[in-house]
Amino acid sequence: MYCYTCQSDEQHRRLTADEKSWLKNRTGRKTVEEFFMCTAPGCRNLRTGFQKHPFDPVIRVPLP
Ligand SMILES: [Zn+2]
């Protein structure tokens, strides 16, 4: 999938349970199942399956 911050197609993965909890707190959303994280080194930018730029400014998942 295309990554907005890498400006290229990159691998993404679904969020772990801990990352989902973090994102719920961060955004106030009840569900975050639609989000994917870019796995390019140092990126960790979030997108959904449909939106490449769901947050402005972008939200990156913090390192554990
Ligand atoms: Zn990226």
PDB file of C-alpha atoms and ligand atoms in Angstrom:
ATOM      1  CA  MET A   1       0.000   0.000   0.000  1.00  0.00           C
ATOM      2  CA  TYR A   2       1.042   3.553  -0.613  1.00  0.00           C
ATOM      3  CA  CYS A   3       2.595   5.345   2.372  1.00  0.00           C
ATOM      4  CA  TYR A   4       1.983   9.085   2.583  1.00  0.00           C
ATOM      5  CA  THR A   5       5.194   9.882   4.464  1.00  0.00           C
ATOM      6  CA  CYS A   6       7.478   7.490   2.540  1.00  0.00           C
ATOM      7  CA  GLN A   7       5.843   8.696  -0.708  1.00  0.00           C
ATOM      8  CA  SER A   8       6.113   5.160  -2.084  1.00  0.00           C
ATOM      9  CA  ASP A   9       4.438   1.770  -1.901  1.00  0.00           C
ATOM     10  CA  GLU A  10       5.534   0.073   1.316  1.00  0.00           C
ATOM     11  CA  GLN A  11       4.650  -2.979   3.354  1.00  0.00           C
ATOM     12  CA  HIS A  12       2.081  -2.380   6.094  1.00  0.00           C
ATOM     13  CA  ARG A  13       0.900  -4.550   8.938  1.00  0.00           C
ATOM     14  CA  ARG A  14      -2.061  -4.557  11.286  1.00  0.00           C
ATOM     15  CA  LEU A  15      -1.578  -3.161  14.773  1.00  0.00           C
ATOM     16  CA  THR A  16      -0.758  -5.223  17.828  1.00  0.00           C
ATOM     17  CA  ALA A  17      -3.115  -5.180  20.816  1.00  0.00           C
ATOM     18  CA  ASP A  18      -0.866  -2.703  22.622  1.00  0.00           C
ATOM     19  CA  GLU A  19      -0.687  -0.427  19.586  1.00  0.00           C
ATOM     20  CA  LYS A  20      -4.468  -0.534  19.199  1.00  0.00           C
ATOM     21  CA  SER A  21      -4.887   0.491  22.837  1.00  0.00           C
ATOM     22  CA  TRP A  22      -2.444   3.338  22.323  1.00  0.00           C
ATOM     23  CA  LEU A  23      -4.207   4.566  19.193  1.00  0.00           C
ATOM     24  CA  LYS A  24      -7.631   4.437  20.843  1.00  0.00           C
ATOM     25  CA  ASN A  25      -6.312   6.674  23.604  1.00  0.00           C
ATOM     26  CA  ARG A  26      -4.510   8.909  21.129  1.00  0.00           C
ATOM     27  CA  THR A  27      -7.528   9.479  18.883  1.00  0.00           C
ATOM     28  CA  GLY A  28     -10.509   8.839  21.167  1.00  0.00           C
ATOM     29  CA  ARG A  29     -11.836   6.287  18.655  1.00  0.00           C
ATOM     30  CA  LYS A  30     -13.776   3.275  19.850  1.00  0.00           C
ATOM     31  CA  THR A  31     -12.416   1.013  17.120  1.00  0.00           C
ATOM     32  CA  VAL A  32      -9.123   1.165  15.255  1.00  0.00           C
ATOM     33  CA  GLU A  33      -9.396  -2.130  13.379  1.00  0.00           C
ATOM     34  CA  GLU A  34      -9.113  -0.382  10.003  1.00  0.00           C
ATOM     35  CA  PHE A  35      -5.597   0.949  10.612  1.00  0.00           C
ATOM     36  CA  PHE A  36      -2.328  -0.329   9.202  1.00  0.00           C
ATOM     37  CA  MET A  37       1.198   0.728  10.081  1.00  0.00           C
ATOM     38  CA  CYS A  38       3.996   1.225   7.536  1.00  0.00           C
ATOM     39  CA  THR A  39       6.857  -1.164   8.268  1.00  0.00           C
ATOM     40  CA  ALA A  40       9.535   0.808   6.385  1.00  0.00           C
ATOM     41  CA  PRO A  41      12.519   1.463   8.715  1.00  0.00           C
ATOM     42  CA  GLY A  42      11.808   4.421  10.998  1.00  0.00           C
ATOM     43  CA  CYS A  43       8.418   5.216   9.450  1.00  0.00           C
ATOM     44  CA  ARG A  44       5.567   3.631  11.450  1.00  0.00           C
ATOM     45  CA  ASN A  45       3.051   5.961   9.821  1.00  0.00           C
ATOM     46  CA  LEU A  46      -0.622   5.011  10.051  1.00  0.00           C
ATOM     47  CA  ARG A  47      -3.156   4.673   7.261  1.00  0.00           C
ATOM     48  CA  THR A  48      -6.390   2.777   6.699  1.00  0.00           C
ATOM     49  CA  GLY A  49      -7.188   0.367   3.910  1.00  0.00           C
ATOM     50  CA  PHE A  50      -8.990   3.159   2.066  1.00  0.00           C
ATOM     51  CA  GLN A  51      -7.290   6.370   3.140  1.00  0.00           C
ATOM     52  CA  LYS A  52      -3.579   6.980   2.703  1.00  0.00           C
ATOM     53  CA  HIS A  53      -3.714  10.183   4.779  1.00  0.00           C
ATOM     54  CA  PRO A  54      -6.353   9.780   7.509  1.00  0.00           C
ATOM     55  CA  PHE A  55      -4.679  12.131   9.988  1.00  0.00           C
ATOM     56  CA  ASP A  56      -3.306  15.637   9.434  1.00  0.00           C
ATOM     57  CA  PRO A  57      -0.704  15.908  10.848  1.00  0.00           C
ATOM     58  CA  VAL A  58       0.175  12.253  10.391  1.00  0.00           C
ATOM     59  CA  ILE A  59       0.240   9.901  13.384  1.00  0.00           C
ATOM     60  CA  ARG A  60       3.159   7.529  13.796  1.00  0.00           C
ATOM     61  CA  VAL A  61       3.073   4.575  16.163  1.00  0.00           C
ATOM     62  CA  PRO A  62       5.723   5.034  18.894  1.00  0.00           C
ATOM     63  CA  LEU A  63       8.405   2.406  19.319  1.00  0.00           C
ATOM     64  CA  PRO A  64       7.646   0.047  22.204  1.00  0.00           C
TER      65      PRO A  64
HETATM   66 ZN    ZN B   1       6.099   4.751   5.413  1.00  0.00          ZN
END
